[in-house]
């Protein structure tokens, strides 16, 4: 069975400072991991994904995430926050044992950017 | 290439009324999904489909029915709407394969009075 834990429901940072959104997962297989962003009143947009290639994954809008198997983590980072980054972020895990419905979503982290 | 589209964007229903939400994708994806999103609960899977003519139950299927008569369309029906079904509904699709990315529609906001 797979699971995802987003360790913070809310994260608040000042504009121009680094962003860290934490995600831990469990999986019986080598998983694929995804980060999605949801801006207010919008659908979910893929930020980046890991599929067993390079462990450091670069995404859109300056975000990146590092897959750490030993820590079962896939934390999302950005060096310098922008006001437009204010949104809800979801970590998602998928593995070969899950089937067509085998994507597990985290509960989400609400990112607040202070001016 | 529109991706995943949803109709309508917003709807108000009275308790007991029925309605159908339409999802369409133009990416020739095999798998399609319906989720609901409620505050503090993330996304919960209602039903999904692995191909034309097939459907399966997800985590919260009660009160909903679905149909996939054409590969590009996935319909979500509410036969007798209840206030507990007030939510934002998202459709998604992806190609077959556990490494494949899921693509989401813009959502349908439903209010049941």
mmCIF file with all atom_site columns, C-alpha atoms in Angstrom:
data_model
loop_
_atom_site.group_PDB
_atom_site.id
_atom_site.type_symbol
_atom_site.label_atom_id
_atom_site.label_alt_id
_atom_site.label_comp_id
_atom_site.label_asym_id
_atom_site.label_entity_id
_atom_site.label_seq_id
_atom_site.pdbx_PDB_ins_code
_atom_site.Cartn_x
_atom_site.Cartn_y
_atom_site.Cartn_z
_atom_site.occupancy
_atom_site.B_iso_or_equiv
_atom_site.pdbx_formal_charge
_atom_site.auth_seq_id
_atom_site.auth_comp_id
_atom_site.auth_asym_id
_atom_site.auth_atom_id
_atom_site.pdbx_PDB_model_num
ATOM 1   C CA . UNK A 1 1   ? 0.000   0.000  0.000   1.00 0.00 ? 1   UNK A CA 1
ATOM 2   C CA . UNK A 1 2   ? 1.153   3.537  -0.681  1.00 0.00 ? 2   UNK A CA 1
ATOM 3   C CA . UNK A 1 3   ? 0.648   6.695  1.323   1.00 0.00 ? 3   UNK A CA 1
ATOM 4   C CA . UNK A 1 4   ? 1.651   10.337 1.270   1.00 0.00 ? 4   UNK A CA 1
ATOM 5   C CA . UNK A 1 5   ? 2.090   12.742 4.151   1.00 0.00 ? 5   UNK A CA 1
ATOM 6   C CA . UNK A 1 6   ? 2.457   16.444 3.627   1.00 0.00 ? 6   UNK A CA 1
ATOM 7   C CA . UNK A 1 7   ? 3.957   17.537 6.879   1.00 0.00 ? 7   UNK A CA 1
ATOM 8   C CA . UNK A 1 8   ? 2.618   21.102 6.925   1.00 0.00 ? 8   UNK A CA 1
ATOM 9   C CA . UNK A 1 9   ? -0.933  22.164 6.176   1.00 0.00 ? 9   UNK A CA 1
ATOM 10  C CA . UNK A 1 10  ? 0.154   25.817 5.953   1.00 0.00 ? 10  UNK A CA 1
ATOM 11  C CA . UNK A 1 11  ? 3.504   27.428 5.216   1.00 0.00 ? 11  UNK A CA 1
ATOM 12  C CA . UNK A 1 12  ? 4.084   31.164 5.333   1.00 0.00 ? 12  UNK A CA 1
ATOM 13  C CA . UNK A 1 13  ? 7.218   32.829 3.913   1.00 0.00 ? 13  UNK A CA 1
ATOM 14  C CA . UNK A 1 14  ? 8.211   36.325 2.965   1.00 0.00 ? 14  UNK A CA 1
ATOM 15  C CA . UNK A 1 15  ? 8.597   37.281 -0.672  1.00 0.00 ? 15  UNK A CA 1
ATOM 16  C CA . UNK A 1 16  ? 12.169  36.691 -1.807  1.00 0.00 ? 16  UNK A CA 1
ATOM 17  C CA . UNK A 1 17  ? 12.936  34.035 0.828   1.00 0.00 ? 17  UNK A CA 1
ATOM 18  C CA . UNK A 1 18  ? 13.291  30.276 0.219   1.00 0.00 ? 18  UNK A CA 1
ATOM 19  C CA . UNK A 1 19  ? 10.325  27.938 0.109   1.00 0.00 ? 19  UNK A CA 1
ATOM 20  C CA . UNK A 1 20  ? 10.311  24.397 1.521   1.00 0.00 ? 20  UNK A CA 1
ATOM 21  C CA . UNK A 1 21  ? 7.218   22.199 1.308   1.00 0.00 ? 21  UNK A CA 1
ATOM 22  C CA . UNK A 1 22  ? 7.703   18.786 2.849   1.00 0.00 ? 22  UNK A CA 1
ATOM 23  C CA . UNK A 1 23  ? 6.387   15.467 1.576   1.00 0.00 ? 23  UNK A CA 1
ATOM 24  C CA . UNK A 1 24  ? 7.030   11.960 2.878   1.00 0.00 ? 24  UNK A CA 1
ATOM 25  C CA . UNK A 1 25  ? 5.754   8.847  1.187   1.00 0.00 ? 25  UNK A CA 1
ATOM 26  C CA . UNK A 1 26  ? 5.587   5.111  1.590   1.00 0.00 ? 26  UNK A CA 1
ATOM 27  C CA . UNK A 1 27  ? 5.525   2.629  -1.249  1.00 0.00 ? 27  UNK A CA 1
ATOM 28  C CA . UNK A 1 28  ? 6.199   -1.069 -1.700  1.00 0.00 ? 28  UNK A CA 1
ATOM 29  C CA . UNK A 1 29  ? 7.734   -0.407 -5.105  1.00 0.00 ? 29  UNK A CA 1
ATOM 30  C CA . UNK A 1 30  ? 9.892   2.213  -6.742  1.00 0.00 ? 30  UNK A CA 1
ATOM 31  C CA . UNK A 1 31  ? 7.367   5.010  -7.006  1.00 0.00 ? 31  UNK A CA 1
ATOM 32  C CA . UNK A 1 32  ? 6.664   7.900  -9.279  1.00 0.00 ? 32  UNK A CA 1
ATOM 33  C CA . UNK A 1 33  ? 6.179   11.127 -7.374  1.00 0.00 ? 33  UNK A CA 1
ATOM 34  C CA . UNK A 1 34  ? 4.483   14.301 -8.492  1.00 0.00 ? 34  UNK A CA 1
ATOM 35  C CA . UNK A 1 35  ? 3.965   17.818 -7.219  1.00 0.00 ? 35  UNK A CA 1
ATOM 36  C CA . UNK A 1 36  ? 0.907   19.732 -8.386  1.00 0.00 ? 36  UNK A CA 1
ATOM 37  C CA . UNK A 1 37  ? -0.022  23.353 -7.774  1.00 0.00 ? 37  UNK A CA 1
ATOM 38  C CA . UNK A 1 38  ? -3.554  24.682 -7.512  1.00 0.00 ? 38  UNK A CA 1
ATOM 39  C CA . UNK A 1 39  ? -4.116  28.421 -7.680  1.00 0.00 ? 39  UNK A CA 1
ATOM 40  C CA . UNK A 1 40  ? -7.373  29.769 -6.232  1.00 0.00 ? 40  UNK A CA 1
ATOM 41  C CA . UNK A 1 41  ? -10.431 28.628 -8.168  1.00 0.00 ? 41  UNK A CA 1
ATOM 42  C CA . UNK A 1 42  ? -8.299  26.754 -10.687 1.00 0.00 ? 42  UNK A CA 1
ATOM 43  C CA . UNK A 1 43  ? -7.547  23.151 -11.543 1.00 0.00 ? 43  UNK A CA 1
ATOM 44  C CA . UNK A 1 44  ? -4.373  21.301 -10.618 1.00 0.00 ? 44  UNK A CA 1
ATOM 45  C CA . UNK A 1 45  ? -1.282  21.919 -12.712 1.00 0.00 ? 45  UNK A CA 1
ATOM 46  C CA . UNK A 1 46  ? 1.772   19.668 -12.787 1.00 0.00 ? 46  UNK A CA 1
ATOM 47  C CA . UNK A 1 47  ? 4.859   21.316 -11.313 1.00 0.00 ? 47  UNK A CA 1
ATOM 48  C CA . UNK A 1 48  ? 7.274   18.417 -11.670 1.00 0.00 ? 48  UNK A CA 1
ATOM 49  C CA . UNK A 1 49  ? 7.546   14.650 -11.474 1.00 0.00 ? 49  UNK A CA 1
ATOM 50  C CA . UNK A 1 50  ? 10.077  11.992 -10.545 1.00 0.00 ? 50  UNK A CA 1
ATOM 51  C CA . UNK A 1 51  ? 10.114  8.671  -12.413 1.00 0.00 ? 51  UNK A CA 1
ATOM 52  C CA . UNK A 1 52  ? 13.366  6.943  -11.360 1.00 0.00 ? 52  UNK A CA 1
ATOM 53  C CA . UNK A 1 53  ? 15.725  9.007  -13.468 1.00 0.00 ? 53  UNK A CA 1
ATOM 54  C CA . UNK A 1 54  ? 17.655  11.889 -11.875 1.00 0.00 ? 54  UNK A CA 1
ATOM 55  C CA . UNK A 1 55  ? 16.888  12.281 -8.186  1.00 0.00 ? 55  UNK A CA 1
ATOM 56  C CA . UNK A 1 56  ? 16.894  16.084 -8.422  1.00 0.00 ? 56  UNK A CA 1
ATOM 57  C CA . UNK A 1 57  ? 13.963  17.139 -10.529 1.00 0.00 ? 57  UNK A CA 1
ATOM 58  C CA . UNK A 1 58  ? 13.486  20.626 -11.915 1.00 0.00 ? 58  UNK A CA 1
ATOM 59  C CA . UNK A 1 59  ? 10.009  21.915 -12.603 1.00 0.00 ? 59  UNK A CA 1
ATOM 60  C CA . UNK A 1 60  ? 8.258   24.995 -13.793 1.00 0.00 ? 60  UNK A CA 1
ATOM 61  C CA . UNK A 1 61  ? 8.465   28.443 -12.199 1.00 0.00 ? 61  UNK A CA 1
ATOM 62  C CA . UNK A 1 62  ? 11.810  27.751 -10.526 1.00 0.00 ? 62  UNK A CA 1
ATOM 63  C CA . UNK A 1 63  ? 10.641  24.874 -8.329  1.00 0.00 ? 63  UNK A CA 1
ATOM 64  C CA . UNK A 1 64  ? 12.619  21.716 -7.804  1.00 0.00 ? 64  UNK A CA 1
ATOM 65  C CA . UNK A 1 65  ? 12.350  18.593 -5.680  1.00 0.00 ? 65  UNK A CA 1
ATOM 66  C CA . UNK A 1 66  ? 14.802  15.945 -4.571  1.00 0.00 ? 66  UNK A CA 1
ATOM 67  C CA . UNK A 1 67  ? 13.903  12.286 -4.284  1.00 0.00 ? 67  UNK A CA 1
ATOM 68  C CA . UNK A 1 68  ? 15.592  10.778 -1.219  1.00 0.00 ? 68  UNK A CA 1
ATOM 69  C CA . UNK A 1 69  ? 14.908  7.088  -1.007  1.00 0.00 ? 69  UNK A CA 1
ATOM 70  C CA . UNK A 1 70  ? 16.654  6.639  2.338   1.00 0.00 ? 70  UNK A CA 1
ATOM 71  C CA . UNK A 1 71  ? 14.438  9.291  3.901   1.00 0.00 ? 71  UNK A CA 1
ATOM 72  C CA . UNK A 1 72  ? 11.332  8.433  1.805   1.00 0.00 ? 72  UNK A CA 1
ATOM 73  C CA . UNK A 1 73  ? 10.988  12.121 1.088   1.00 0.00 ? 73  UNK A CA 1
ATOM 74  C CA . UNK A 1 74  ? 10.238  14.293 -1.907  1.00 0.00 ? 74  UNK A CA 1
ATOM 75  C CA . UNK A 1 75  ? 10.411  17.856 -0.604  1.00 0.00 ? 75  UNK A CA 1
ATOM 76  C CA . UNK A 1 76  ? 9.611   20.791 -2.883  1.00 0.00 ? 76  UNK A CA 1
ATOM 77  C CA . UNK A 1 77  ? 11.861  23.851 -2.817  1.00 0.00 ? 77  UNK A CA 1
ATOM 78  C CA . UNK A 1 78  ? 12.291  27.204 -4.469  1.00 0.00 ? 78  UNK A CA 1
ATOM 79  C CA . UNK A 1 79  ? 15.183  29.590 -3.758  1.00 0.00 ? 79  UNK A CA 1
ATOM 80  C CA . UNK A 1 80  ? 13.153  32.790 -3.791  1.00 0.00 ? 80  UNK A CA 1
ATOM 81  C CA . UNK A 1 81  ? 9.397   33.051 -3.286  1.00 0.00 ? 81  UNK A CA 1
ATOM 82  C CA . UNK A 1 82  ? 7.252   35.247 -5.497  1.00 0.00 ? 82  UNK A CA 1
ATOM 83  C CA . UNK A 1 83  ? 3.799   36.550 -4.704  1.00 0.00 ? 83  UNK A CA 1
ATOM 84  C CA . UNK A 1 84  ? 2.413   34.485 -7.590  1.00 0.00 ? 84  UNK A CA 1
ATOM 85  C CA . UNK A 1 85  ? 3.526   31.298 -5.798  1.00 0.00 ? 85  UNK A CA 1
ATOM 86  C CA . UNK A 1 86  ? 0.705   31.664 -3.282  1.00 0.00 ? 86  UNK A CA 1
ATOM 87  C CA . UNK A 1 87  ? -1.382  28.546 -3.876  1.00 0.00 ? 87  UNK A CA 1
ATOM 88  C CA . UNK A 1 88  ? -2.197  25.037 -2.658  1.00 0.00 ? 88  UNK A CA 1
ATOM 89  C CA . UNK A 1 89  ? 0.428   22.361 -3.362  1.00 0.00 ? 89  UNK A CA 1
ATOM 90  C CA . UNK A 1 90  ? -0.220  18.637 -3.548  1.00 0.00 ? 90  UNK A CA 1
ATOM 91  C CA . UNK A 1 91  ? 2.262   15.787 -3.374  1.00 0.00 ? 91  UNK A CA 1
ATOM 92  C CA . UNK A 1 92  ? 1.166   12.597 -5.182  1.00 0.00 ? 92  UNK A CA 1
ATOM 93  C CA . UNK A 1 93  ? 2.605   9.075  -5.237  1.00 0.00 ? 93  UNK A CA 1
ATOM 94  C CA . UNK A 1 94  ? 1.995   6.366  -7.811  1.00 0.00 ? 94  UNK A CA 1
ATOM 95  C CA . UNK A 1 95  ? 3.553   2.915  -8.128  1.00 0.00 ? 95  UNK A CA 1
ATOM 96  C CA . UNK A 1 96  ? 3.237   -0.238 -10.198 1.00 0.00 ? 96  UNK A CA 1
ATOM 97  C CA . UNK A 1 97  ? 1.208   -1.925 -7.505  1.00 0.00 ? 97  UNK A CA 1
ATOM 98  C CA . UNK A 1 98  ? -1.516  0.678  -7.456  1.00 0.00 ? 98  UNK A CA 1
ATOM 99  C CA . UNK A 1 99  ? -3.401  0.025  -10.666 1.00 0.00 ? 99  UNK A CA 1
ATOM 100 C CA . UNK A 1 100 ? -5.345  2.621  -12.614 1.00 0.00 ? 100 UNK A CA 1
ATOM 101 C CA . UNK A 1 101 ? -6.606  4.249  -9.453  1.00 0.00 ? 101 UNK A CA 1
ATOM 102 C CA . UNK A 1 102 ? -3.280  3.909  -7.705  1.00 0.00 ? 102 UNK A CA 1
ATOM 103 C CA . UNK A 1 103 ? -2.502  7.569  -7.236  1.00 0.00 ? 103 UNK A CA 1
ATOM 104 C CA . UNK A 1 104 ? -2.491  8.742  -3.660  1.00 0.00 ? 104 UNK A CA 1
ATOM 105 C CA . UNK A 1 105 ? -2.799  12.452 -2.962  1.00 0.00 ? 105 UNK A CA 1
ATOM 106 C CA . UNK A 1 106 ? -1.489  14.283 0.055   1.00 0.00 ? 106 UNK A CA 1
ATOM 107 C CA . UNK A 1 107 ? -3.881  16.576 1.893   1.00 0.00 ? 107 UNK A CA 1
ATOM 108 C CA . UNK A 1 108 ? -2.203  19.661 0.494   1.00 0.00 ? 108 UNK A CA 1
ATOM 109 C CA . UNK A 1 109 ? -0.027  22.501 1.793   1.00 0.00 ? 109 UNK A CA 1
ATOM 110 C CA . UNK A 1 110 ? -1.298  26.045 1.582   1.00 0.00 ? 110 UNK A CA 1
ATOM 111 C CA . UNK A 1 111 ? 1.583   28.384 0.743   1.00 0.00 ? 111 UNK A CA 1
ATOM 112 C CA . UNK A 1 112 ? 1.197   31.971 1.901   1.00 0.00 ? 112 UNK A CA 1
ATOM 113 C CA . UNK A 1 113 ? 3.562   34.639 0.647   1.00 0.00 ? 113 UNK A CA 1
ATOM 114 C CA . UNK A 1 114 ? 4.000   37.690 2.847   1.00 0.00 ? 114 UNK A CA 1
ATOM 115 C CA . UNK A 1 115 ? 4.923   40.944 1.076   1.00 0.00 ? 115 UNK A CA 1
ATOM 116 C CA . UNK B 2 1   ? -5.409  20.992 -28.052 1.00 0.00 ? 1   UNK B CA 1
ATOM 117 C CA . UNK B 2 2   ? -7.756  21.936 -25.204 1.00 0.00 ? 2   UNK B CA 1
ATOM 118 C CA . UNK B 2 3   ? -6.591  19.233 -22.774 1.00 0.00 ? 3   UNK B CA 1
ATOM 119 C CA . UNK B 2 4   ? -9.304  18.407 -20.243 1.00 0.00 ? 4   UNK B CA 1
ATOM 120 C CA . UNK B 2 5   ? -12.486 20.463 -20.262 1.00 0.00 ? 5   UNK B CA 1
ATOM 121 C CA . UNK B 2 6   ? -15.452 20.376 -17.899 1.00 0.00 ? 6   UNK B CA 1
ATOM 122 C CA . UNK B 2 7   ? -19.041 21.524 -18.323 1.00 0.00 ? 7   UNK B CA 1
ATOM 123 C CA . UNK B 2 8   ? -20.600 23.394 -16.555 1.00 0.00 ? 8   UNK B CA 1
ATOM 124 C CA . UNK B 2 9   ? -18.240 25.588 -14.552 1.00 0.00 ? 9   UNK B CA 1
ATOM 125 C CA . UNK B 2 10  ? -20.789 26.337 -11.852 1.00 0.00 ? 10  UNK B CA 1
ATOM 126 C CA . UNK B 2 11  ? -24.221 25.042 -10.959 1.00 0.00 ? 11  UNK B CA 1
ATOM 127 C CA . UNK B 2 12  ? -26.778 25.486 -8.204  1.00 0.00 ? 12  UNK B CA 1
ATOM 128 C CA . UNK B 2 13  ? -29.179 22.628 -7.525  1.00 0.00 ? 13  UNK B CA 1
ATOM 129 C CA . UNK B 2 14  ? -32.025 22.069 -5.142  1.00 0.00 ? 14  UNK B CA 1
ATOM 130 C CA . UNK B 2 15  ? -32.054 18.962 -3.005  1.00 0.00 ? 15  UNK B CA 1
ATOM 131 C CA . UNK B 2 16  ? -33.454 16.043 -4.996  1.00 0.00 ? 16  UNK B CA 1
ATOM 132 C CA . UNK B 2 17  ? -32.663 17.468 -8.415  1.00 0.00 ? 17  UNK B CA 1
ATOM 133 C CA . UNK B 2 18  ? -30.489 15.573 -10.853 1.00 0.00 ? 18  UNK B CA 1
ATOM 134 C CA . UNK B 2 19  ? -27.693 16.707 -13.105 1.00 0.00 ? 19  UNK B CA 1
ATOM 135 C CA . UNK B 2 20  ? -24.836 15.467 -15.236 1.00 0.00 ? 20  UNK B CA 1
ATOM 136 C CA . UNK B 2 21  ? -21.307 16.823 -15.308 1.00 0.00 ? 21  UNK B CA 1
ATOM 137 C CA . UNK B 2 22  ? -19.437 16.384 -18.545 1.00 0.00 ? 22  UNK B CA 1
ATOM 138 C CA . UNK B 2 23  ? -15.713 15.846 -18.894 1.00 0.00 ? 23  UNK B CA 1
ATOM 139 C CA . UNK B 2 24  ? -13.965 15.767 -22.246 1.00 0.00 ? 24  UNK B CA 1
ATOM 140 C CA . UNK B 2 25  ? -10.314 15.156 -23.130 1.00 0.00 ? 25  UNK B CA 1
ATOM 141 C CA . UNK B 2 26  ? -8.606  15.403 -26.494 1.00 0.00 ? 26  UNK B CA 1
ATOM 142 C CA . UNK B 2 27  ? -5.344  13.643 -25.589 1.00 0.00 ? 27  UNK B CA 1
ATOM 143 C CA . UNK B 2 28  ? -6.538  10.121 -26.418 1.00 0.00 ? 28  UNK B CA 1
ATOM 144 C CA . UNK B 2 29  ? -5.999  9.050  -22.817 1.00 0.00 ? 29  UNK B CA 1
ATOM 145 C CA . UNK B 2 30  ? -7.171  5.662  -21.669 1.00 0.00 ? 30  UNK B CA 1
ATOM 146 C CA . UNK B 2 31  ? -7.827  6.515  -18.034 1.00 0.00 ? 31  UNK B CA 1
ATOM 147 C CA . UNK B 2 32  ? -10.274 9.114  -16.765 1.00 0.00 ? 32  UNK B CA 1
ATOM 148 C CA . UNK B 2 33  ? -11.195 10.113 -13.218 1.00 0.00 ? 33  UNK B CA 1
ATOM 149 C CA . UNK B 2 34  ? -13.707 12.087 -11.223 1.00 0.00 ? 34  UNK B CA 1
ATOM 150 C CA . UNK B 2 35  ? -12.639 13.638 -7.917  1.00 0.00 ? 35  UNK B CA 1
ATOM 151 C CA . UNK B 2 36  ? -14.304 15.861 -5.411  1.00 0.00 ? 36  UNK B CA 1
ATOM 152 C CA . UNK B 2 37  ? -12.431 18.448 -3.397  1.00 0.00 ? 37  UNK B CA 1
ATOM 153 C CA . UNK B 2 38  ? -13.619 19.643 -0.028  1.00 0.00 ? 38  UNK B CA 1
ATOM 154 C CA . UNK B 2 39  ? -11.841 21.976 2.412   1.00 0.00 ? 39  UNK B CA 1
ATOM 155 C CA . UNK B 2 40  ? -9.278  20.144 4.526   1.00 0.00 ? 40  UNK B CA 1
ATOM 156 C CA . UNK B 2 41  ? -9.893  16.799 2.819   1.00 0.00 ? 41  UNK B CA 1
ATOM 157 C CA . UNK B 2 42  ? -7.767  17.050 -0.303  1.00 0.00 ? 42  UNK B CA 1
ATOM 158 C CA . UNK B 2 43  ? -8.992  15.244 -3.412  1.00 0.00 ? 43  UNK B CA 1
ATOM 159 C CA . UNK B 2 44  ? -11.102 12.131 -3.077  1.00 0.00 ? 44  UNK B CA 1
ATOM 160 C CA . UNK B 2 45  ? -11.695 9.745  -5.942  1.00 0.00 ? 45  UNK B CA 1
ATOM 161 C CA . UNK B 2 46  ? -15.337 9.167  -6.817  1.00 0.00 ? 46  UNK B CA 1
ATOM 162 C CA . UNK B 2 47  ? -15.192 6.914  -9.891  1.00 0.00 ? 47  UNK B CA 1
ATOM 163 C CA . UNK B 2 48  ? -12.712 6.172  -12.595 1.00 0.00 ? 48  UNK B CA 1
ATOM 164 C CA . UNK B 2 49  ? -12.513 4.466  -15.972 1.00 0.00 ? 49  UNK B CA 1
ATOM 165 C CA . UNK B 2 50  ? -9.718  2.490  -17.619 1.00 0.00 ? 50  UNK B CA 1
ATOM 166 C CA . UNK B 2 51  ? -11.225 2.632  -21.076 1.00 0.00 ? 51  UNK B CA 1
ATOM 167 C CA . UNK B 2 52  ? -14.308 3.115  -23.183 1.00 0.00 ? 52  UNK B CA 1
ATOM 168 C CA . UNK B 2 53  ? -17.268 1.219  -21.752 1.00 0.00 ? 53  UNK B CA 1
ATOM 169 C CA . UNK B 2 54  ? -15.634 0.557  -18.374 1.00 0.00 ? 54  UNK B CA 1
ATOM 170 C CA . UNK B 2 55  ? -16.098 2.221  -14.991 1.00 0.00 ? 55  UNK B CA 1
ATOM 171 C CA . UNK B 2 56  ? -15.043 1.459  -11.437 1.00 0.00 ? 56  UNK B CA 1
ATOM 172 C CA . UNK B 2 57  ? -15.732 2.805  -7.968  1.00 0.00 ? 57  UNK B CA 1
ATOM 173 C CA . UNK B 2 58  ? -13.290 4.950  -6.117  1.00 0.00 ? 58  UNK B CA 1
ATOM 174 C CA . UNK B 2 59  ? -13.145 6.038  -2.506  1.00 0.00 ? 59  UNK B CA 1
ATOM 175 C CA . UNK B 2 60  ? -16.488 7.916  -2.296  1.00 0.00 ? 60  UNK B CA 1
ATOM 176 C CA . UNK B 2 61  ? -18.855 6.553  -5.001  1.00 0.00 ? 61  UNK B CA 1
ATOM 177 C CA . UNK B 2 62  ? -22.185 6.683  -3.138  1.00 0.00 ? 62  UNK B CA 1
ATOM 178 C CA . UNK B 2 63  ? -24.751 8.999  -4.686  1.00 0.00 ? 63  UNK B CA 1
ATOM 179 C CA . UNK B 2 64  ? -22.934 9.201  -8.029  1.00 0.00 ? 64  UNK B CA 1
ATOM 180 C CA . UNK B 2 65  ? -23.044 7.287  -11.285 1.00 0.00 ? 65  UNK B CA 1
ATOM 181 C CA . UNK B 2 66  ? -20.723 7.499  -14.278 1.00 0.00 ? 66  UNK B CA 1
ATOM 182 C CA . UNK B 2 67  ? -20.600 6.479  -17.892 1.00 0.00 ? 67  UNK B CA 1
ATOM 183 C CA . UNK B 2 68  ? -17.843 6.291  -20.506 1.00 0.00 ? 68  UNK B CA 1
ATOM 184 C CA . UNK B 2 69  ? -19.620 5.660  -23.774 1.00 0.00 ? 69  UNK B CA 1
ATOM 185 C CA . UNK B 2 70  ? -16.892 7.377  -25.790 1.00 0.00 ? 70  UNK B CA 1
ATOM 186 C CA . UNK B 2 71  ? -13.192 7.316  -25.052 1.00 0.00 ? 71  UNK B CA 1
ATOM 187 C CA . UNK B 2 72  ? -12.945 11.088 -24.907 1.00 0.00 ? 72  UNK B CA 1
ATOM 188 C CA . UNK B 2 73  ? -15.910 11.682 -22.580 1.00 0.00 ? 73  UNK B CA 1
ATOM 189 C CA . UNK B 2 74  ? -16.568 10.768 -18.959 1.00 0.00 ? 74  UNK B CA 1
ATOM 190 C CA . UNK B 2 75  ? -19.912 11.732 -17.452 1.00 0.00 ? 75  UNK B CA 1
ATOM 191 C CA . UNK B 2 76  ? -20.674 12.077 -13.758 1.00 0.00 ? 76  UNK B CA 1
ATOM 192 C CA . UNK B 2 77  ? -24.326 11.924 -12.737 1.00 0.00 ? 77  UNK B CA 1
ATOM 193 C CA . UNK B 2 78  ? -26.108 12.894 -9.568  1.00 0.00 ? 78  UNK B CA 1
ATOM 194 C CA . UNK B 2 79  ? -29.533 11.256 -9.564  1.00 0.00 ? 79  UNK B CA 1
ATOM 195 C CA . UNK B 2 80  ? -30.884 12.966 -6.449  1.00 0.00 ? 80  UNK B CA 1
ATOM 196 C CA . UNK B 2 81  ? -28.620 15.732 -5.217  1.00 0.00 ? 81  UNK B CA 1
ATOM 197 C CA . UNK B 2 82  ? -28.005 16.202 -1.503  1.00 0.00 ? 82  UNK B CA 1
ATOM 198 C CA . UNK B 2 83  ? -26.397 19.138 0.351   1.00 0.00 ? 83  UNK B CA 1
ATOM 199 C CA . UNK B 2 84  ? -23.475 16.832 1.226   1.00 0.00 ? 84  UNK B CA 1
ATOM 200 C CA . UNK B 2 85  ? -22.624 16.793 -2.476  1.00 0.00 ? 85  UNK B CA 1
ATOM 201 C CA . UNK B 2 86  ? -21.831 20.500 -2.437  1.00 0.00 ? 86  UNK B CA 1
ATOM 202 C CA . UNK B 2 87  ? -18.228 20.479 -3.566  1.00 0.00 ? 87  UNK B CA 1
ATOM 203 C CA . UNK B 2 88  ? -15.806 21.251 -6.349  1.00 0.00 ? 88  UNK B CA 1
ATOM 204 C CA . UNK B 2 89  ? -15.573 18.436 -8.849  1.00 0.00 ? 89  UNK B CA 1
ATOM 205 C CA . UNK B 2 90  ? -12.462 17.766 -10.904 1.00 0.00 ? 90  UNK B CA 1
ATOM 206 C CA . UNK B 2 91  ? -12.050 15.517 -13.862 1.00 0.00 ? 91  UNK B CA 1
ATOM 207 C CA . UNK B 2 92  ? -8.650  14.157 -14.811 1.00 0.00 ? 92  UNK B CA 1
ATOM 208 C CA . UNK B 2 93  ? -7.185  11.905 -17.449 1.00 0.00 ? 93  UNK B CA 1
ATOM 209 C CA . UNK B 2 94  ? -3.910  10.146 -18.058 1.00 0.00 ? 94  UNK B CA 1
ATOM 210 C CA . UNK B 2 95  ? -2.371  7.633  -20.355 1.00 0.00 ? 95  UNK B CA 1
ATOM 211 C CA . UNK B 2 96  ? -2.072  4.030  -19.226 1.00 0.00 ? 96  UNK B CA 1
ATOM 212 C CA . UNK B 2 97  ? 0.932   3.476  -16.986 1.00 0.00 ? 97  UNK B CA 1
ATOM 213 C CA . UNK B 2 98  ? 1.779   4.192  -13.384 1.00 0.00 ? 98  UNK B CA 1
ATOM 214 C CA . UNK B 2 99  ? 4.463   6.707  -14.363 1.00 0.00 ? 99  UNK B CA 1
ATOM 215 C CA . UNK B 2 100 ? 2.128   8.769  -16.480 1.00 0.00 ? 100 UNK B CA 1
ATOM 216 C CA . UNK B 2 101 ? 1.079   12.285 -15.538 1.00 0.00 ? 101 UNK B CA 1
ATOM 217 C CA . UNK B 2 102 ? -2.516  13.038 -14.663 1.00 0.00 ? 102 UNK B CA 1
ATOM 218 C CA . UNK B 2 103 ? -4.013  16.106 -16.369 1.00 0.00 ? 103 UNK B CA 1
ATOM 219 C CA . UNK B 2 104 ? -6.818  17.981 -14.654 1.00 0.00 ? 104 UNK B CA 1
ATOM 220 C CA . UNK B 2 105 ? -9.764  19.999 -15.850 1.00 0.00 ? 105 UNK B CA 1
ATOM 221 C CA . UNK B 2 106 ? -10.593 23.425 -14.423 1.00 0.00 ? 106 UNK B CA 1
ATOM 222 C CA . UNK B 2 107 ? -13.296 22.119 -12.084 1.00 0.00 ? 107 UNK B CA 1
ATOM 223 C CA . UNK B 2 108 ? -17.045 22.403 -11.614 1.00 0.00 ? 108 UNK B CA 1
ATOM 224 C CA . UNK B 2 109 ? -18.336 24.180 -8.547  1.00 0.00 ? 109 UNK B CA 1
ATOM 225 C CA . UNK B 2 110 ? -21.615 22.639 -7.374  1.00 0.00 ? 110 UNK B CA 1
ATOM 226 C CA . UNK B 2 111 ? -23.872 24.060 -4.703  1.00 0.00 ? 111 UNK B CA 1
ATOM 227 C CA . UNK B 2 112 ? -26.796 21.972 -3.488  1.00 0.00 ? 112 UNK B CA 1
ATOM 228 C CA . UNK B 2 113 ? -29.378 23.880 -1.465  1.00 0.00 ? 113 UNK B CA 1
#
